[in-house]
mmCIF file of C-alpha atoms in Angstrom:
data_model
loop_
_atom_site.group_PDB
_atom_site.id
_atom_site.type_symbol
_atom_site.label_atom_id
_atom_site.label_comp_id
_atom_site.label_asym_id
_atom_site.label_seq_id
_atom_site.Cartn_x
_atom_site.Cartn_y
_atom_site.Cartn_z
ATOM 1 C CA MET A 879 -0.018 -0.126 -0.158
ATOM 2 C CA LYS A 880 2.853 2.142 0.979
ATOM 3 C CA ARG A 881 4.769 1.528 -2.199
ATOM 4 C CA THR A 882 1.758 2.305 -4.237
ATOM 5 C CA LEU A 883 1.014 5.570 -2.683
ATOM 6 C CA THR A 884 4.579 6.548 -3.118
ATOM 7 C CA ALA A 885 4.709 5.518 -6.984
ATOM 8 C CA ALA A 886 1.388 7.874 -7.441
ATOM 9 C CA VAL A 887 3.077 10.682 -5.596
ATOM 10 C CA VAL A 888 6.404 10.257 -7.683
ATOM 11 C CA GLY A 889 4.544 9.596 -10.962
ATOM 12 C CA LEU A 890 2.212 12.899 -10.450
ATOM 13 C CA MET A 891 5.452 14.716 -9.736
ATOM 14 C CA CYS A 892 7.293 13.794 -12.713
ATOM 15 C CA LEU A 893 3.824 14.428 -15.007
ATOM 16 C CA GLY A 894 3.587 17.777 -13.182
ATOM 17 C CA GLY A 895 7.415 18.769 -14.517
ATOM 18 C CA ALA A 896 6.987 17.478 -17.840
ATOM 19 C CA ALA A 897 3.848 19.512 -18.537
ATOM 20 C CA GLY A 898 5.530 22.529 -17.088
ATOM 21 C CA ALA A 899 8.347 21.862 -19.683
ATOM 22 C CA GLN A 900 5.819 21.857 -22.458
ATOM 23 C CA ASP A 901 4.616 25.225 -22.906
ATOM 24 C CA ALA A 902 4.876 28.707 -20.603
ATOM 25 C CA ARG A 903 2.400 28.399 -18.074
ATOM 26 C CA THR A 904 0.667 31.184 -15.671
ATOM 27 C CA PRO A 905 1.235 31.049 -12.297
ATOM 28 C CA SER A 906 -2.290 30.685 -11.639
ATOM 29 C CA ALA A 907 -2.754 27.740 -14.082
ATOM 30 C CA ASP A 908 0.004 25.934 -12.342
ATOM 31 C CA ILE A 909 -1.267 26.712 -8.980
ATOM 32 C CA VAL A 910 -4.818 25.272 -10.346
ATOM 33 C CA GLU A 911 -3.066 21.958 -11.833
ATOM 34 C CA ALA A 912 -1.114 21.438 -8.736
ATOM 35 C CA ARG A 913 -3.892 21.529 -6.395
ATOM 36 C CA GLN A 914 -5.811 19.185 -8.734
ATOM 37 C CA ALA A 915 -2.896 17.009 -8.517
ATOM 38 C CA ALA A 916 -3.003 17.315 -4.571
ATOM 39 C CA MET A 917 -6.577 16.761 -4.500
ATOM 40 C CA MET A 918 -6.177 13.392 -6.341
ATOM 41 C CA LEU A 919 -3.740 12.504 -3.812
ATOM 42 C CA SER A 920 -5.674 13.192 -0.861
ATOM 43 C CA GLY A 921 -8.245 11.128 -2.467
ATOM 44 C CA VAL A 922 -5.550 8.217 -2.918
ATOM 45 C CA ALA A 923 -4.447 8.765 0.816
ATOM 46 C CA MET A 924 -8.049 8.510 1.881
ATOM 47 C CA GLY A 925 -8.747 5.232 -0.197
ATOM 48 C CA SER A 926 -5.628 3.645 1.155
ATOM 49 C CA ILE A 927 -6.319 4.352 4.758
ATOM 50 C CA LYS A 928 -9.807 3.243 4.276
ATOM 51 C CA ALA A 929 -8.706 -0.240 2.587
ATOM 52 C CA ALA A 930 -6.426 -0.628 5.640
ATOM 53 C CA ILE A 931 -8.922 -0.103 7.912
ATOM 54 C CA ASP A 932 -11.237 -2.464 6.262
ATOM 55 C CA ALA A 933 -8.608 -5.422 5.944
ATOM 56 C CA GLY A 934 -7.828 -4.709 9.729
ATOM 57 C CA GLN A 935 -4.098 -3.638 9.009
ATOM 58 C CA PRO A 936 -2.341 -2.220 12.093
ATOM 59 C CA ILE A 937 -3.255 1.210 12.107
ATOM 60 C CA ALA A 938 0.690 1.919 12.674
ATOM 61 C CA SER A 939 1.201 1.550 8.868
ATOM 62 C CA GLN A 940 -1.077 4.654 8.187
ATOM 63 C CA ARG A 941 1.284 7.036 9.685
ATOM 64 C CA PHE A 942 2.597 7.505 6.000
ATOM 65 C CA PRO A 943 -0.723 8.569 4.576
ATOM 66 C CA THR A 944 -2.041 10.275 7.236
ATOM 67 C CA ARG A 945 0.833 12.838 7.900
ATOM 68 C CA ALA A 946 0.700 13.454 4.167
ATOM 69 C CA LEU A 947 -3.241 13.953 4.702
ATOM 70 C CA SER A 948 -2.558 16.499 7.597
ATOM 71 C CA ARG A 949 -0.145 18.509 5.959
ATOM 72 C CA TRP A 950 -2.164 18.921 2.927
ATOM 73 C CA ALA A 951 -5.130 19.982 4.728
ATOM 74 C CA HIS A 952 -3.249 22.853 6.255
ATOM 75 C CA ALA A 953 -1.982 23.985 2.719
ATOM 76 C CA VAL A 954 -5.492 24.114 1.326
ATOM 77 C CA PRO A 955 -6.347 27.647 1.426
ATOM 78 C CA ALA A 956 -3.076 28.749 0.242
ATOM 79 C CA THR A 957 -3.872 26.547 -2.786
ATOM 80 C CA PHE A 958 -6.810 28.794 -3.575
ATOM 81 C CA PRO A 959 -5.328 32.096 -4.378
ATOM 82 C CA ALA A 960 -7.223 35.003 -5.639
ATOM 83 C CA GLY A 961 -6.978 34.335 -9.893
ATOM 84 C CA SER A 962 -6.701 30.645 -9.342
ATOM 85 C CA GLY A 963 -10.651 30.227 -10.323
ATOM 86 C CA ALA A 964 -11.933 29.729 -14.023
ATOM 87 C CA GLU A 965 -10.386 32.913 -14.884
ATOM 88 C CA ALA A 966 -6.959 31.013 -14.683
ATOM 89 C CA GLY A 967 -7.598 29.384 -18.267
ATOM 90 C CA VAL A 968 -7.425 25.946 -16.977
ATOM 91 C CA ARG A 969 -10.830 23.489 -15.810
ATOM 92 C CA THR A 970 -11.396 23.705 -12.397
ATOM 93 C CA ASN A 971 -14.460 22.763 -10.249
ATOM 94 C CA ALA A 972 -13.587 25.483 -7.999
ATOM 95 C CA LYS A 973 -16.794 27.723 -7.007
ATOM 96 C CA PRO A 974 -16.636 31.365 -7.143
ATOM 97 C CA GLU A 975 -17.682 31.199 -3.039
ATOM 98 C CA ILE A 976 -14.337 29.912 -2.317
ATOM 99 C CA TRP A 977 -13.310 33.845 -2.811
ATOM 100 C CA SER A 978 -16.396 35.521 -1.981
ATOM 101 C CA ASP A 979 -16.997 33.393 1.176
ATOM 102 C CA ARG A 980 -13.217 33.469 2.052
ATOM 103 C CA ALA A 981 -14.038 33.082 5.852
ATOM 104 C CA GLY A 982 -16.360 30.268 5.411
ATOM 105 C CA PHE A 983 -13.832 28.535 3.169
ATOM 106 C CA GLU A 984 -11.000 28.829 5.473
ATOM 107 C CA ALA A 985 -13.059 27.858 8.481
ATOM 108 C CA LYS A 986 -14.057 24.706 6.711
ATOM 109 C CA ALA A 987 -10.580 24.053 5.631
ATOM 110 C CA ALA A 988 -9.499 24.364 9.170
ATOM 111 C CA ASP A 989 -11.848 21.767 10.428
ATOM 112 C CA TYR A 990 -10.590 19.590 7.812
ATOM 113 C CA ALA A 991 -6.943 20.366 9.116
ATOM 114 C CA ALA A 992 -7.881 19.544 12.832
ATOM 115 C CA ALA A 993 -9.899 16.478 12.051
ATOM 116 C CA ALA A 994 -6.898 15.225 9.763
ATOM 117 C CA ASP A 995 -4.460 16.157 12.535
ATOM 118 C CA ARG A 996 -6.245 14.214 14.898
ATOM 119 C CA LEU A 997 -6.215 11.072 12.504
ATOM 120 C CA ALA A 998 -2.624 11.504 12.159
ATOM 121 C CA GLU A 999 -2.281 11.595 16.042
ATOM 122 C CA LEU A 1000 -4.285 8.147 16.297
ATOM 123 C CA ALA A 1001 -2.326 6.455 13.660
ATOM 124 C CA GLY A 1002 0.703 6.366 16.385
ATOM 125 C CA GLY A 1003 -1.861 4.730 18.835
ATOM 126 C CA GLU A 1004 -3.620 1.619 19.475
ATOM 127 C CA ASP A 1005 -7.202 2.064 18.906
ATOM 128 C CA PRO A 1006 -8.461 0.899 15.583
ATOM 129 C CA ALA A 1007 -11.799 1.938 16.577
ATOM 130 C CA ALA A 1008 -10.948 5.366 17.239
ATOM 131 C CA PHE A 1009 -9.010 5.722 14.339
ATOM 132 C CA ALA A 1010 -11.833 4.210 12.088
ATOM 133 C CA ALA A 1011 -14.702 6.777 13.434
ATOM 134 C CA GLN A 1012 -11.589 9.628 12.939
ATOM 135 C CA TRP A 1013 -11.419 8.365 9.340
ATOM 136 C CA ALA A 1014 -15.065 9.263 8.989
ATOM 137 C CA VAL A 1015 -14.862 12.343 10.445
ATOM 138 C CA VAL A 1016 -12.018 13.361 8.152
ATOM 139 C CA ARG A 1017 -14.342 12.165 5.397
ATOM 140 C CA ALA A 1018 -17.324 14.290 6.552
ATOM 141 C CA SER A 1019 -14.851 17.427 6.780
ATOM 142 C CA CYS A 1020 -13.562 16.965 3.297
ATOM 143 C CA GLN A 1021 -16.865 16.361 1.714
ATOM 144 C CA SER A 1022 -18.599 19.361 3.456
ATOM 145 C CA CYS A 1023 -16.276 21.494 1.802
ATOM 146 C CA HIS A 1024 -16.801 20.098 -1.278
ATOM 147 C CA ASP A 1025 -20.434 20.375 -0.926
ATOM 148 C CA GLY A 1026 -20.059 24.213 -0.686
ATOM 149 C CA TYR A 1027 -17.122 25.032 -2.742
ATOM 150 C CA LYS A 1028 -16.678 22.675 -5.509
ATOM 151 C CA ALA A 1029 -18.962 22.279 -8.608
ATOM 152 C CA GLY A 1030 -19.977 19.258 -10.249
#
């Protein structure tokens, strides 16, 4: 599982570098593509964690993906700077409400970060039931942001 996640990260990094080398990109277009890749990786991490929970794997095996998820959660607001919506010239599902309701967006992101931090903390423990319950909290927090700020 860890090797699959690592391979996905390396592969996406290579693709990102190749795409950047092919044409001159605007900084806003680059940030949109970077955040889309990071969102994809967070989905991979969530899937990996859920698979481990369902398989009854030791929760300590999830330290890497939970730490990665936590770090991403803290970075989310910074990956949505002004000018990185549809006007960036790259297809994005980011709703304009991200910028028009910035305080609400940042509050949702802070909730997600706190939930992800707790999940990473629990990955260092020995309570699979608490870990599984916290995964559900992270998922719900992530979904609540998507519900309000993601189109499609």
